[in-house]
Coordinates of N, CA, C and O in Angstrom, one line a residue:
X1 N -15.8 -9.8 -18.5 CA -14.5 -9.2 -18.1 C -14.7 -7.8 -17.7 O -15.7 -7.1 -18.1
X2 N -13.9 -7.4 -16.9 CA -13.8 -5.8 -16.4 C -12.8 -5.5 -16.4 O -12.0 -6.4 -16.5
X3 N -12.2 -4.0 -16.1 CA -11.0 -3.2 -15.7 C -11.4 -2.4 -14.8 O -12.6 -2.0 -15.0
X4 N -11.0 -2.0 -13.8 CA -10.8 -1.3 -12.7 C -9.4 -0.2 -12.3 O -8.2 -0.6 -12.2
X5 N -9.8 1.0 -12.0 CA -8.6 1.8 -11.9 C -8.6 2.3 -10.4 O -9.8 2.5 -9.9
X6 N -7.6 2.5 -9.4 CA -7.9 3.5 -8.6 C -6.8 4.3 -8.8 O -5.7 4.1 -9.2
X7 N -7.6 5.6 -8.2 CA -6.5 7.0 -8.1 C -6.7 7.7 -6.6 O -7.9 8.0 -6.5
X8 N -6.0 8.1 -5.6 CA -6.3 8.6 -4.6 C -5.4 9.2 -3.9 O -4.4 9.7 -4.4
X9 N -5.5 9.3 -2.8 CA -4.4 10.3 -1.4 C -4.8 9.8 -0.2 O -5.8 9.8 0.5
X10 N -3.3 9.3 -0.1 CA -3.5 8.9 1.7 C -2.5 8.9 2.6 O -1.4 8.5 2.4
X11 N -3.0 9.6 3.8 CA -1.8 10.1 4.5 C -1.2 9.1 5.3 O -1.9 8.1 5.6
X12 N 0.0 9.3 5.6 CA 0.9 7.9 6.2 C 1.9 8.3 7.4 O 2.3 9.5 7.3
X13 N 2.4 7.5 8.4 CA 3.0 7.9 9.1 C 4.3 7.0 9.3 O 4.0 5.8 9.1
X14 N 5.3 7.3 9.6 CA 6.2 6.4 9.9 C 7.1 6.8 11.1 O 7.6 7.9 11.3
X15 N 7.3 5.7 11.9 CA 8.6 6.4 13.5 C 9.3 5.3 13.1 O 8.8 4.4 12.4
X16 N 10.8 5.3 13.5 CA 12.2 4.9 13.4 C 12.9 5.1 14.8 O 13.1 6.3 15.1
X17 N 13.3 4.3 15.5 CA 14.2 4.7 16.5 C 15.4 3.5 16.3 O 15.2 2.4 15.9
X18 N 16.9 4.2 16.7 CA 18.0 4.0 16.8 C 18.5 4.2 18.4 O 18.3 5.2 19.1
X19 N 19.1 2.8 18.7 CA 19.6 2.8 20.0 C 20.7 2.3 19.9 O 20.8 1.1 19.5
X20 N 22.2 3.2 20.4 CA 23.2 3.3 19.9 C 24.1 2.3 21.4 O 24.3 2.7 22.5
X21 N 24.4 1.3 21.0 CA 24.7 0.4 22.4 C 26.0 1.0 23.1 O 26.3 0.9 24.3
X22 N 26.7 1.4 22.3 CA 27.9 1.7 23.2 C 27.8 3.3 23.8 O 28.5 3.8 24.7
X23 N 27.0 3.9 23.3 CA 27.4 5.2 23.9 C 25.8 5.2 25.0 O 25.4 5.8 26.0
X24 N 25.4 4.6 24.2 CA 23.8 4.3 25.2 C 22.9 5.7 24.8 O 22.1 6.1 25.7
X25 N 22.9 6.5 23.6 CA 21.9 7.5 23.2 C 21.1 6.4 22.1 O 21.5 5.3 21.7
X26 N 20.0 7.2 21.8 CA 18.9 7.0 20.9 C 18.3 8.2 20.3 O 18.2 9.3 20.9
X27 N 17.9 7.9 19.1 CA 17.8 8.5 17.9 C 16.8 8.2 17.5 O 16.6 7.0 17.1
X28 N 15.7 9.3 17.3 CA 14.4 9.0 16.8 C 14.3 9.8 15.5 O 14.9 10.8 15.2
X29 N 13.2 9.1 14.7 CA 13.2 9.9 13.4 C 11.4 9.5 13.0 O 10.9 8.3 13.2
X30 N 10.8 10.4 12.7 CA 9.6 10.7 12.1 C 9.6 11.2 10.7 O 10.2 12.2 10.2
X31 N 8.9 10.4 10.1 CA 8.0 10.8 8.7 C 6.6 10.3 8.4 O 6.1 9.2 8.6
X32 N 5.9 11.6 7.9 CA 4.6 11.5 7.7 C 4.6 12.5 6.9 O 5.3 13.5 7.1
X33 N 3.6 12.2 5.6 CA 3.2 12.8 4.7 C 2.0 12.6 4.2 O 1.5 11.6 4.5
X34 N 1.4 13.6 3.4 CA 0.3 13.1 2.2 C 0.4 12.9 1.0 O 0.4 13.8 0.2
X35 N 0.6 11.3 0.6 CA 0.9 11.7 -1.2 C 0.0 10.2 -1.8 O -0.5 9.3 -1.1
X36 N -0.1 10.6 -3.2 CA -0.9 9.8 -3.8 C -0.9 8.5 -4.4 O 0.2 8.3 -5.1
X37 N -1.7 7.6 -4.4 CA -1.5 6.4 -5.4 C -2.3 6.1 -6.4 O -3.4 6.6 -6.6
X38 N -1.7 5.0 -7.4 CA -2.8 4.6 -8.7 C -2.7 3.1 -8.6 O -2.1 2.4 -7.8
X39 N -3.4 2.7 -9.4 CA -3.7 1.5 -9.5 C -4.5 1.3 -10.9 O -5.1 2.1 -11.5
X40 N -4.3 -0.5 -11.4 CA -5.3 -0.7 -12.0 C -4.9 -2.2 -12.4 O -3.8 -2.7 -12.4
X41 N -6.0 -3.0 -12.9 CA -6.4 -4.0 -12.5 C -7.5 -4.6 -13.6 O -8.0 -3.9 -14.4
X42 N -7.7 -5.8 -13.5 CA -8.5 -6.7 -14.5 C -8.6 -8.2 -14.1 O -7.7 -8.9 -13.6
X43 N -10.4 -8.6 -14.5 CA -11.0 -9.4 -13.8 C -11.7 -10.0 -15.0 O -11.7 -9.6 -16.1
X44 N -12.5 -11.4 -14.4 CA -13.4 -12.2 -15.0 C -14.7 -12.1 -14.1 O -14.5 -12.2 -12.9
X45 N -15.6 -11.8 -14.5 CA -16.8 -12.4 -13.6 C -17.8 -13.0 -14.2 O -18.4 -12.4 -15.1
X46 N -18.2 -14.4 -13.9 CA -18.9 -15.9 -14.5 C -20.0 -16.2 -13.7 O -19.7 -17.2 -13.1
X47 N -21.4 -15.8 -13.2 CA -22.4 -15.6 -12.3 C -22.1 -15.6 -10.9 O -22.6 -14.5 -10.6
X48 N -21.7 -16.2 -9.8 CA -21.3 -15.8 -8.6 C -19.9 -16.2 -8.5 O -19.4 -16.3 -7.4
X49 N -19.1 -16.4 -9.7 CA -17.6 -16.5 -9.1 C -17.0 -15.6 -9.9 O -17.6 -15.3 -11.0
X50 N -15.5 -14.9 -9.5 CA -15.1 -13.5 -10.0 C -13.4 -14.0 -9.5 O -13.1 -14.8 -8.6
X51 N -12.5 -13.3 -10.5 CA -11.1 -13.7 -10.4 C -10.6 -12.3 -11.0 O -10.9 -11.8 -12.1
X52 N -9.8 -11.8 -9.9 CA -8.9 -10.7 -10.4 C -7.7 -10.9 -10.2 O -7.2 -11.8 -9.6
X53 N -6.7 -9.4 -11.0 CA -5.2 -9.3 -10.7 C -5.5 -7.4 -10.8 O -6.2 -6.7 -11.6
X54 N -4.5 -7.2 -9.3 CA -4.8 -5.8 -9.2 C -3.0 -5.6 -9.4 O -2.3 -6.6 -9.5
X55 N -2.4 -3.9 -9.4 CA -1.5 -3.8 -9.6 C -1.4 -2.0 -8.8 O -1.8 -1.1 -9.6
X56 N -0.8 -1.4 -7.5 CA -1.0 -0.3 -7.3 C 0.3 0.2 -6.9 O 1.3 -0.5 -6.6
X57 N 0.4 1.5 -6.8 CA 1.8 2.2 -6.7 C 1.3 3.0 -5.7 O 0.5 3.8 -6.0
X58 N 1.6 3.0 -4.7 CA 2.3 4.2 -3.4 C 3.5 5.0 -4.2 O 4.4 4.7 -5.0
X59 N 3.1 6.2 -3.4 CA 4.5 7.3 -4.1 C 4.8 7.7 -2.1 O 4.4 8.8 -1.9
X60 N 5.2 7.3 -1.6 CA 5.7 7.6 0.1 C 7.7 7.6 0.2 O 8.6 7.3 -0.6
X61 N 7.5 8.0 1.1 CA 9.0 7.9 1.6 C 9.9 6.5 1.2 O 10.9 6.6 0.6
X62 N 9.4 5.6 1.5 CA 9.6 4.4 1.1 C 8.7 3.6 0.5 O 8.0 2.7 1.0
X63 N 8.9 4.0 -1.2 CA 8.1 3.5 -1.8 C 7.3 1.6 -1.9 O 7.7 0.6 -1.3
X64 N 6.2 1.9 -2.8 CA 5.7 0.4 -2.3 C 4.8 0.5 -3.2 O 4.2 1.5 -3.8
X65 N 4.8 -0.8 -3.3 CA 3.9 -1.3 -5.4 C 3.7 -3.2 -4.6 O 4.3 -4.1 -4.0
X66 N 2.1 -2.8 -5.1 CA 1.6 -4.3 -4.5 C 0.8 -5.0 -5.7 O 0.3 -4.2 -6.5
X67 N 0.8 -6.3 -5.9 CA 0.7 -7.0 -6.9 C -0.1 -8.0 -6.3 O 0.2 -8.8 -5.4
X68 N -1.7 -7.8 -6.8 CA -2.3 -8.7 -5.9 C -3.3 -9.9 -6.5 O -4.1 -9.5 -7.4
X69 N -3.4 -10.8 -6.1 CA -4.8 -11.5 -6.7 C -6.2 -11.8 -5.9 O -6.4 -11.6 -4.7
X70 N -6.8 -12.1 -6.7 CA -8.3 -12.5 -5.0 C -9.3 -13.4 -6.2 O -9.7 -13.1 -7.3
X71 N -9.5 -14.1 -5.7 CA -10.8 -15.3 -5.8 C -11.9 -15.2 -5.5 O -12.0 -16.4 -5.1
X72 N -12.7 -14.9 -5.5 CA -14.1 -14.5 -4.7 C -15.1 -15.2 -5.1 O -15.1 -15.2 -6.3
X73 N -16.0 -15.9 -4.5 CA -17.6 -16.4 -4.4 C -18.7 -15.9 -3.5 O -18.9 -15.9 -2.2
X74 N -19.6 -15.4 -4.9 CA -20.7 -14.5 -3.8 C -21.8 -16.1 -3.9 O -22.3 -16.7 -4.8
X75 N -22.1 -16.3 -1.9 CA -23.5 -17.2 -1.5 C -24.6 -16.8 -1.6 O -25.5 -17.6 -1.3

């Protein structure tokens, strides 16, 4: 068995545009920042086969939290 943590910073960018049909303008909007994430996670590993579940938090404009699994076999 294992546990796994991450901790880091990564920069991100985001564009938005709005196109207003009746008046015919458009509307652009930018965001980009640097901010950080964590994570952590837990696995099995049984000689070449390995099974995890990870779990990480983005802190951005529009936040985001990913919940992940993976199966792996090393040949």
């Amino acid at each position: 068995m294992f546990i796994n943590a991450d901790l880091g910073v990564h920069r991100w960018y985001q564009s938005e545009q709005y196109r207003f049909l009746g008046s015919g303008s458009t509307t652009f909007f930018d965001y980009e920042d640097w901010d950080t994430f964590y994570g952590i996670g837990a696995g099995i590993k049984k000689d070449n086969f390995e099974i995890s579940v990870n779990y990480k938090d983005y802190d951005m404009y529009y936040d985001a939290e990913i919940i992940g699994a993976s199966l792996k076999y090393n040949f």
